[in-house]
Coordinates of C-alpha atoms in Angstrom, one line a residue:
M1 CA -24.2 165.2 -24.0
I2 CA -26.8 163.8 -26.3
A3 CA -28.5 166.3 -28.7
L4 CA -31.5 168.1 -27.2
T5 CA -33.4 171.2 -28.2
L6 CA -33.4 174.2 -25.9
A7 CA -37.1 173.6 -25.4
Q8 CA -36.5 170.0 -24.3
I9 CA -33.8 171.0 -21.9
A10 CA -36.0 173.7 -20.4
H11 CA -38.8 171.2 -19.9
A12 CA -36.4 168.7 -18.3
V13 CA -35.2 171.1 -15.7
G14 CA -38.5 172.9 -15.2
G15 CA -37.0 176.3 -16.2
Q16 CA -38.0 179.4 -18.2
L17 CA -36.1 179.7 -21.5
H18 CA -34.8 183.1 -22.5
T19 CA -33.2 183.1 -26.0
T20 CA -31.1 185.7 -27.7
E21 CA -33.2 185.5 -30.9
P22 CA -36.9 184.7 -31.3
D23 CA -38.1 181.2 -32.4
T24 CA -34.9 179.5 -31.4
D25 CA -36.3 177.1 -28.8
Q26 CA -35.8 174.3 -31.3
S27 CA -32.1 175.0 -31.6
V28 CA -30.1 171.8 -30.7
V29 CA -27.4 171.7 -28.1
S30 CA -25.1 168.7 -27.7
G31 CA -21.9 170.0 -26.1
V32 CA -20.1 169.5 -22.9
V33 CA -21.9 170.3 -19.7
D34 CA -19.9 171.8 -16.8
T35 CA -19.8 174.1 -13.9
D36 CA -16.3 175.3 -14.7
S37 CA -16.3 178.0 -17.4
R38 CA -12.7 177.1 -18.3
L39 CA -13.8 173.6 -19.4
I40 CA -16.6 174.7 -21.6
E41 CA -16.2 173.9 -25.3
P42 CA -18.0 175.2 -28.4
G43 CA -21.7 174.2 -28.2
G44 CA -21.5 173.5 -24.5
I45 CA -23.8 174.1 -21.6
F46 CA -22.6 176.2 -18.6
I47 CA -24.2 175.6 -15.2
A48 CA -23.9 178.8 -13.2
K49 CA -23.6 177.3 -9.8
P50 CA -23.3 179.6 -6.8
G51 CA -20.3 178.7 -4.6
E52 CA -18.9 179.3 -1.1
T53 CA -16.3 181.8 -2.3
T54 CA -17.7 182.9 -5.7
D55 CA -20.7 182.7 -8.0
G56 CA -20.9 181.0 -11.3
H57 CA -23.1 183.7 -12.7
L58 CA -20.0 185.9 -12.7
F59 CA -18.4 183.5 -15.2
V60 CA -21.2 183.2 -17.8
G61 CA -19.4 185.6 -20.0
A62 CA -16.2 183.6 -19.8
A63 CA -18.1 180.4 -20.7
V64 CA -19.6 182.2 -23.7
E65 CA -16.1 183.2 -24.8
N66 CA -15.2 179.5 -24.8
G67 CA -18.2 178.7 -26.9
A68 CA -21.1 178.0 -24.5
A69 CA -24.4 177.8 -26.4
L70 CA -26.6 177.8 -23.3
A71 CA -26.3 178.8 -19.6
I72 CA -28.5 177.4 -16.9
V73 CA -28.9 180.2 -14.3
E74 CA -30.9 181.3 -11.3
H75 CA -31.4 184.8 -12.7
V76 CA -30.9 186.3 -16.1
V77 CA -27.3 187.5 -16.8
D78 CA -26.6 190.4 -19.1
V79 CA -24.6 188.2 -21.6
P80 CA -25.7 187.4 -25.2
V81 CA -26.4 183.7 -24.8
S82 CA -29.6 181.6 -24.4
Q83 CA -30.4 181.1 -20.8
I84 CA -32.7 178.8 -18.8
V85 CA -33.7 180.3 -15.5
V86 CA -34.4 177.8 -12.6
T87 CA -34.8 178.2 -8.9
D88 CA -31.9 175.9 -8.1
V89 CA -29.1 175.1 -10.7
V90 CA -27.8 172.1 -8.8
R91 CA -31.3 170.5 -8.8
A92 CA -31.6 171.4 -12.5
L93 CA -28.3 169.7 -13.2
A94 CA -29.6 166.5 -11.6
D95 CA -32.9 166.8 -13.5
L96 CA -31.0 167.1 -16.8
A97 CA -28.8 164.1 -16.0
R98 CA -31.9 162.0 -15.2
E99 CA -33.5 163.0 -18.5
V100 CA -30.4 162.4 -20.6
V101 CA -29.6 159.0 -19.1
A102 CA -33.3 157.9 -19.4
R103 CA -33.3 158.7 -23.1
V104 CA -30.0 156.9 -23.8
R105 CA -31.2 153.9 -21.8
A106 CA -34.5 153.7 -23.6
A107 CA -32.8 153.9 -27.0
G108 CA -29.9 151.6 -26.6
R109 CA -28.0 149.0 -24.6
L110 CA -26.8 151.2 -21.7
K111 CA -26.0 149.4 -18.5
I112 CA -25.3 151.4 -15.3
V113 CA -23.1 150.4 -12.3
G114 CA -23.2 152.4 -9.1
I115 CA -20.3 152.1 -6.6
T116 CA -20.3 153.2 -3.0
G117 CA -18.4 152.4 0.2
S118 CA -16.4 154.2 2.9
N119 CA -13.1 153.4 1.1
G120 CA -12.1 152.2 -2.3
K121 CA -14.7 153.8 -4.5
T122 CA -12.4 155.6 -6.9
T123 CA -10.0 152.7 -7.3
T124 CA -12.8 150.2 -7.9
K125 CA -14.4 152.6 -10.4
N126 CA -11.1 152.9 -12.3
L127 CA -10.5 149.2 -12.3
L128 CA -14.1 148.4 -13.5
A129 CA -13.8 151.1 -16.2
R130 CA -10.6 149.5 -17.4
I131 CA -12.4 146.2 -17.7
L132 CA -15.4 147.6 -19.5
Q133 CA -13.7 150.0 -21.9
D134 CA -12.7 147.1 -24.2
E135 CA -16.3 145.8 -24.2
G136 CA -17.8 149.0 -25.4
E137 CA -18.0 152.8 -24.9
T138 CA -17.6 153.4 -21.2
I139 CA -18.2 156.6 -19.2
A140 CA -16.7 156.8 -15.7
P141 CA -16.1 159.8 -13.4
R142 CA -13.0 161.9 -13.6
A143 CA -11.1 161.9 -10.3
S144 CA -13.7 161.6 -7.5
F145 CA -16.7 163.1 -9.1
N146 CA -19.2 161.5 -6.7
N147 CA -21.2 164.3 -5.1
E148 CA -24.4 166.2 -6.1
V149 CA -22.4 168.0 -8.8
G150 CA -19.8 165.6 -9.9
A151 CA -22.1 162.6 -10.3
P152 CA -24.6 164.3 -12.6
L153 CA -21.8 165.8 -14.6
T154 CA -20.5 162.3 -15.2
M155 CA -24.0 161.1 -16.2
L156 CA -24.3 163.9 -18.7
R157 CA -21.2 162.6 -20.6
V158 CA -23.1 159.7 -22.0
T159 CA -23.8 159.5 -25.7
D160 CA -26.1 157.4 -27.9
A161 CA -23.3 154.9 -28.3
T162 CA -22.5 154.5 -24.6
Q163 CA -22.8 150.9 -23.4
Y164 CA -21.6 151.3 -19.8
L165 CA -22.0 154.1 -17.3
V166 CA -20.0 153.7 -14.1
C167 CA -21.1 156.0 -11.3
E168 CA -19.3 156.7 -8.0
F169 CA -21.6 157.7 -5.2
G170 CA -20.3 159.6 -2.1
A171 CA -22.5 160.7 0.7
A172 CA -22.4 164.1 2.5
G173 CA -25.2 162.8 4.7
P174 CA -28.3 160.6 4.9
G175 CA -30.3 160.5 1.7
A176 CA -27.4 161.6 -0.6
I177 CA -26.8 158.2 -2.2
A178 CA -30.5 157.6 -2.5
H179 CA -30.8 160.9 -4.4
L180 CA -27.8 160.3 -6.7
A181 CA -28.5 156.7 -7.4
G182 CA -32.2 157.5 -7.9
L183 CA -31.3 159.6 -10.9
V184 CA -30.3 156.6 -12.9
E185 CA -31.5 153.4 -11.0
P186 CA -28.3 151.3 -11.6
D187 CA -28.5 147.8 -13.0
V188 CA -25.6 146.8 -10.7
G189 CA -24.8 148.3 -7.3
V190 CA -21.5 147.7 -5.6
V191 CA -21.1 148.3 -1.8
L192 CA -17.4 148.0 -0.8
M193 CA -17.3 148.5 2.9
V194 CA -18.7 150.4 5.9
G195 CA -16.1 152.2 7.9
L196 CA -15.6 155.4 9.9
A197 CA -14.9 157.6 6.9
H198 CA -17.2 160.7 7.3
A199 CA -18.8 159.0 10.3
G200 CA -19.2 162.4 11.9
G201 CA -21.9 163.3 9.4
F202 CA -23.9 160.1 10.0
G203 CA -24.0 159.8 13.7
G204 CA -21.7 156.8 13.8
I205 CA -21.0 153.6 11.9
E206 CA -24.5 152.3 12.0
G207 CA -25.7 155.5 10.3
T208 CA -23.0 155.1 7.7
A209 CA -24.2 151.5 7.0
K210 CA -27.7 152.7 6.5
A211 CA -26.5 155.4 4.1
K212 CA -24.5 152.9 2.0
A213 CA -27.5 150.6 1.9
E214 CA -29.4 153.3 0.0
L215 CA -27.6 152.1 -3.1
V216 CA -29.2 148.7 -2.8
Q217 CA -32.6 150.3 -2.3
A218 CA -32.1 152.4 -5.5
L219 CA -31.3 149.5 -7.9
R220 CA -33.8 149.0 -10.7
P221 CA -36.1 146.0 -10.6
G222 CA -34.1 142.9 -11.6
G223 CA -30.8 144.5 -10.6
I224 CA -27.8 142.9 -9.0
A225 CA -26.3 143.9 -5.6
V226 CA -22.5 143.2 -5.4
L227 CA -21.6 143.0 -1.8
N228 CA -18.4 142.6 0.3
A229 CA -18.9 139.2 2.1
D230 CA -16.0 140.0 4.5
D231 CA -17.8 143.1 5.9
A232 CA -20.7 142.1 8.1
R233 CA -22.6 145.3 7.7
V234 CA -22.3 145.1 3.9
A235 CA -23.1 141.4 3.8
A236 CA -26.3 142.1 5.8
M237 CA -27.5 144.3 2.9
A238 CA -28.4 141.1 1.1
S239 CA -31.6 141.0 3.1
I240 CA -32.6 144.3 1.5
A241 CA -31.8 143.0 -1.9
H242 CA -33.8 139.8 -1.4
E243 CA -36.8 141.7 -0.1
R244 CA -36.8 143.7 -3.3
G245 CA -36.3 140.6 -5.5
L246 CA -32.8 141.5 -6.5
S247 CA -29.9 139.1 -7.2
V248 CA -26.9 139.2 -4.9
R249 CA -23.3 138.4 -5.8
R250 CA -20.6 138.4 -3.2
F251 CA -16.8 139.0 -3.2
G252 CA -14.3 138.4 -0.4
T253 CA -12.2 135.7 1.2
V254 CA -15.1 133.6 2.8
A255 CA -16.3 130.4 1.2
S256 CA -19.7 131.9 0.3
A257 CA -18.1 134.5 -2.0
D258 CA -18.8 134.2 -5.8
V259 CA -15.4 135.8 -6.4
R260 CA -13.0 134.7 -3.7
A261 CA -9.3 135.5 -3.0
E262 CA -6.7 133.2 -1.5
D263 CA -2.9 133.4 -0.8
I264 CA -2.7 137.2 -0.9
E265 CA 0.9 138.4 -1.0
T266 CA 2.2 142.0 -1.3
D267 CA 5.6 143.4 -2.2
A268 CA 7.0 146.6 -3.7
D269 CA 5.9 145.6 -7.2
G270 CA 2.2 145.0 -6.3
T271 CA 0.0 142.2 -5.0
R272 CA -0.5 138.6 -6.0
C273 CA -3.3 136.2 -5.1
T274 CA -5.3 133.4 -6.5
L275 CA -9.0 134.1 -7.4
I276 CA -11.6 131.4 -7.4
I277 CA -14.4 132.4 -9.8
D278 CA -17.1 129.9 -10.8
G279 CA -14.9 127.1 -9.5
A280 CA -11.9 128.1 -11.6
R281 CA -8.6 129.1 -10.0
L282 CA -7.1 132.1 -11.7
P283 CA -3.9 134.0 -10.8
L284 CA -4.1 137.7 -10.3
R285 CA -1.0 140.0 -10.4
L286 CA -2.2 143.5 -9.5
R287 CA 0.4 146.3 -10.0
V288 CA -1.5 148.7 -7.7
L289 CA 0.3 148.7 -4.3
G290 CA -1.5 147.4 -1.3
A291 CA -3.2 144.1 -0.3
H292 CA -6.4 146.1 0.4
H293 CA -6.8 146.7 -3.3
V294 CA -7.4 143.0 -3.9
W295 CA -10.9 143.7 -2.5
N296 CA -11.4 146.5 -4.9
A297 CA -10.3 144.3 -7.8
M298 CA -12.7 141.5 -6.7
A299 CA -15.5 144.1 -6.5
A300 CA -14.7 145.2 -10.1
L301 CA -14.5 141.6 -11.3
T302 CA -17.8 140.7 -9.7
A303 CA -19.5 143.7 -11.2
A304 CA -18.1 142.9 -14.6
A305 CA -19.2 139.3 -14.3
A306 CA -22.7 140.5 -13.5
L307 CA -22.6 142.4 -16.8
G308 CA -21.6 139.3 -18.7
V309 CA -17.8 140.0 -19.1
D310 CA -15.6 136.8 -19.2
P311 CA -13.5 136.7 -16.0
E312 CA -10.3 135.7 -17.8
R313 CA -10.6 138.7 -20.2
A314 CA -11.4 140.9 -17.2
L315 CA -8.3 139.7 -15.3
T316 CA -6.0 140.3 -18.2
R317 CA -7.2 143.9 -18.4
L318 CA -6.8 144.5 -14.6
E319 CA -3.2 143.4 -14.8
T320 CA -2.4 146.3 -17.1
V321 CA -3.4 148.9 -14.5
E322 CA -0.3 150.5 -12.9
L323 CA -1.9 153.3 -10.9
A324 CA -5.4 153.5 -9.5
E325 CA -5.4 157.3 -9.5
R326 CA -3.1 160.1 -8.8
W327 CA -2.3 160.6 -5.1
R328 CA -3.6 157.0 -4.3
M329 CA -0.7 154.7 -3.5
Q330 CA 1.2 156.5 -6.2
P331 CA 4.9 155.5 -6.4
L332 CA 7.3 158.4 -6.8
G333 CA 10.9 159.0 -6.2
N334 CA 13.5 156.5 -7.3
D335 CA 14.8 153.0 -6.4
R336 CA 16.9 154.5 -3.6
V337 CA 14.2 156.6 -1.9
R338 CA 10.7 155.4 -2.8
I339 CA 7.8 157.8 -2.0
I340 CA 4.3 156.4 -1.9
N341 CA 1.9 159.4 -2.1
D342 CA -1.5 158.3 -0.8
A343 CA -2.7 161.6 0.6
Y344 CA -5.8 162.3 -1.4
N345 CA -8.1 160.8 1.2
A346 CA -7.9 159.1 4.5
S347 CA -10.0 157.2 7.0
P348 CA -9.0 155.0 9.9
D349 CA -9.4 151.9 7.7
S350 CA -7.5 153.3 4.7
M351 CA -4.8 154.8 7.0
A352 CA -4.3 151.4 8.7
A353 CA -4.2 149.6 5.4
A354 CA -1.6 152.0 4.0
L355 CA 0.6 151.6 7.0
R356 CA 0.4 147.8 6.8
T357 CA 1.3 148.0 3.1
L358 CA 4.4 150.2 4.0
A359 CA 5.5 147.5 6.4
Q360 CA 4.9 144.7 3.9
I361 CA 6.8 146.2 1.0
T362 CA 9.9 147.3 2.9
G363 CA 12.7 144.7 2.7
P364 CA 15.8 144.0 4.7
G365 CA 18.2 146.9 4.9
Q366 CA 15.4 149.4 4.1
R367 CA 13.7 151.8 6.5
T368 CA 10.0 152.6 6.9
V369 CA 9.0 156.2 7.1
A370 CA 5.4 157.3 7.6
V371 CA 4.5 161.0 7.0
L372 CA 1.0 161.4 8.4
G373 CA -1.6 164.1 8.6
A374 CA -5.1 164.5 9.9
M375 CA -8.1 162.3 9.0
S376 CA -11.1 164.6 8.5
E377 CA -14.9 164.3 9.1
L378 CA -14.6 161.8 12.0
G379 CA -16.7 163.9 14.4
E380 CA -16.6 162.6 18.0
Y381 CA -14.4 159.7 16.9
A382 CA -11.5 161.9 15.8
G383 CA -9.5 161.8 18.9
E384 CA -9.6 158.1 19.6
E385 CA -9.0 157.2 15.9
H386 CA -6.0 159.4 15.6
D387 CA -4.7 157.8 18.8
R388 CA -5.3 154.3 17.3
I389 CA -3.3 155.1 14.2
G390 CA -0.3 156.5 16.1
E391 CA -0.3 153.4 18.2
L392 CA -0.6 151.1 15.1
A393 CA 2.4 152.8 13.5
V394 CA 4.6 151.9 16.5
R395 CA 3.2 148.4 16.6
L396 CA 4.1 147.9 13.0
R397 CA 7.6 149.0 13.8
I398 CA 7.5 152.0 11.5
Q399 CA 11.0 153.4 12.0
R400 CA 10.3 157.1 11.4
I401 CA 6.9 158.6 12.1
V402 CA 6.5 162.2 10.9
V403 CA 3.2 163.8 12.0
I404 CA 2.1 167.1 10.5
G405 CA -0.6 169.6 11.6
S406 CA -2.3 170.4 14.9
E407 CA -5.4 168.3 14.0
A408 CA -3.1 165.2 13.9
R409 CA -1.1 166.0 17.0
R410 CA -2.8 163.2 19.0
M411 CA -1.4 160.8 16.5
F412 CA 2.1 161.9 17.5
L413 CA 1.4 161.8 21.2
A414 CA -0.1 158.3 20.9
A415 CA 3.0 157.1 19.1
V416 CA 5.2 158.5 21.9
G417 CA 2.9 157.0 24.5
E418 CA 3.0 153.6 22.8
G419 CA 6.8 153.4 23.0
S420 CA 8.3 155.7 20.3
W421 CA 10.6 157.6 22.6
D422 CA 14.0 157.7 20.8
D423 CA 13.1 160.3 18.2
E424 CA 11.3 157.8 16.0
A425 CA 8.2 160.1 16.1
V426 CA 8.5 163.8 15.4
F427 CA 5.9 166.5 15.0
F428 CA 5.7 169.6 12.8
E429 CA 3.0 172.2 12.5
T430 CA 3.4 172.7 8.8
A431 CA 4.2 170.7 5.7
D432 CA 7.1 173.1 4.8
E433 CA 8.8 172.4 8.1
A434 CA 8.4 168.6 7.6
F435 CA 9.7 168.9 4.0
D436 CA 12.9 170.6 5.2
Y437 CA 13.3 167.9 7.9
L438 CA 12.8 165.1 5.4
L439 CA 15.2 166.4 2.9
T440 CA 18.0 165.9 5.4
E441 CA 16.6 162.9 7.1
L442 CA 15.7 160.6 4.2
R443 CA 18.5 158.2 3.0
D444 CA 19.1 155.4 0.6
G445 CA 16.8 152.5 1.3
D446 CA 13.9 154.5 2.7
R447 CA 10.4 153.6 1.8
V448 CA 8.2 156.6 2.6
L449 CA 4.4 156.7 2.9
V450 CA 2.6 160.1 2.8
K451 CA -0.9 159.7 4.0
S452 CA -3.7 162.1 5.1
S453 CA -7.1 163.4 4.2
N454 CA -7.4 165.8 1.3
S455 CA -8.0 168.8 3.5
A456 CA -4.5 168.3 5.1
G457 CA -2.9 169.0 1.8
L458 CA -0.1 166.5 2.2
R459 CA -0.5 165.2 -1.3
F460 CA 1.5 168.3 -2.4
L461 CA 4.2 167.4 0.1
G462 CA 4.3 163.9 -1.4
D463 CA 4.7 165.5 -4.9
R464 CA 7.5 167.7 -3.7
L465 CA 9.3 164.7 -2.1
G466 CA 8.8 162.7 -5.2
E467 CA 10.4 165.4 -7.3
S468 CA 13.3 165.9 -4.9
F469 CA 14.2 162.2 -5.0
S470 CA 13.4 161.5 -8.6

């Protein structure tokens, strides 16, 4: 974090400063800000966030042992460290992030990009960060730091030298993106797609579309909206941008796209296509598995172009990316048995895309195996969407369908009902049972997809399989 005095921080968060020594309100703090006491470094700021299972106030002492110079708390803790007492530490975290980013922006060349969408946020964030990091100091979220805690923590990593801040915005419900994006008012806002991910919290896909459009509403005056021209609901957000006097740049496969993809081909080594950018035809070889990542790459390229980055330089950097993120289309295992661990997140759209990728990258003499778990947060759509994925797996001629967990059982039943009768589809209650089965079932030439929402925990099963067949 940039250097601020204790008094400046207290003012920014609207809190009451309690210091260990008198007249220390002008002491300067500039260390790491975090809610995890284990990650605090000397001179850092510990945010004592109450949680569902524990309370951050219990770890103020541990944070001080690691060198914390300040704790932001909701009540004074009997630990020898300066403390700022606020009514809500999560709100205080957001207020501090707003203040820090505003100061850096006012003093330098900071440009901010916000990214949202039902799928692809983390991959696009990583691809864009790879493009920008060679242009200047770039801050981007760790993992999927995109909620009311993770997004401000990312913002607070900016320094006086930061040129680019890439923010990923998730949404727990209506208004969440408006709140997070409103902290920084991005210069560029990327909307990837509107799908059924987390649709249960928005009352359906139209509610999801309205929530994603909050990013366009939050862009600063003169900003640029980067929109997926292939998604009708996203493309319609151009009207919001135009009403606000914002510029619009589009990516996709339609003729109106500013960055357009043609001749998309996928194999086990990645994806190839031709990109048309400003009339020039440029080849792209993306090492990240899956044709759907071409849209994420186009989004990153369009955002980078909006920031003035030369497209050919940007393409060269994209082609160095081998893995979007751990547990996202992550190749494991060996050449004989290849495991693709994509079980960090799942929605109907990403599940379908992963299954299609599995079918596309499996060659003659090889066998497709899909290890599938539940998709969470679908609300009233959960049953029919699990049915649809089970049916799709059969229609794609996936040769072994392994479904795990009671919440995903309808996926198995739908596969059987669609025509998977000869033991192609099997069901297990637990990942341990499925692991034991797969150890004896998998054979040379198998290409195995492990896919589920984070809550199903199959990413750890994917790791175990990858290690077993390494």
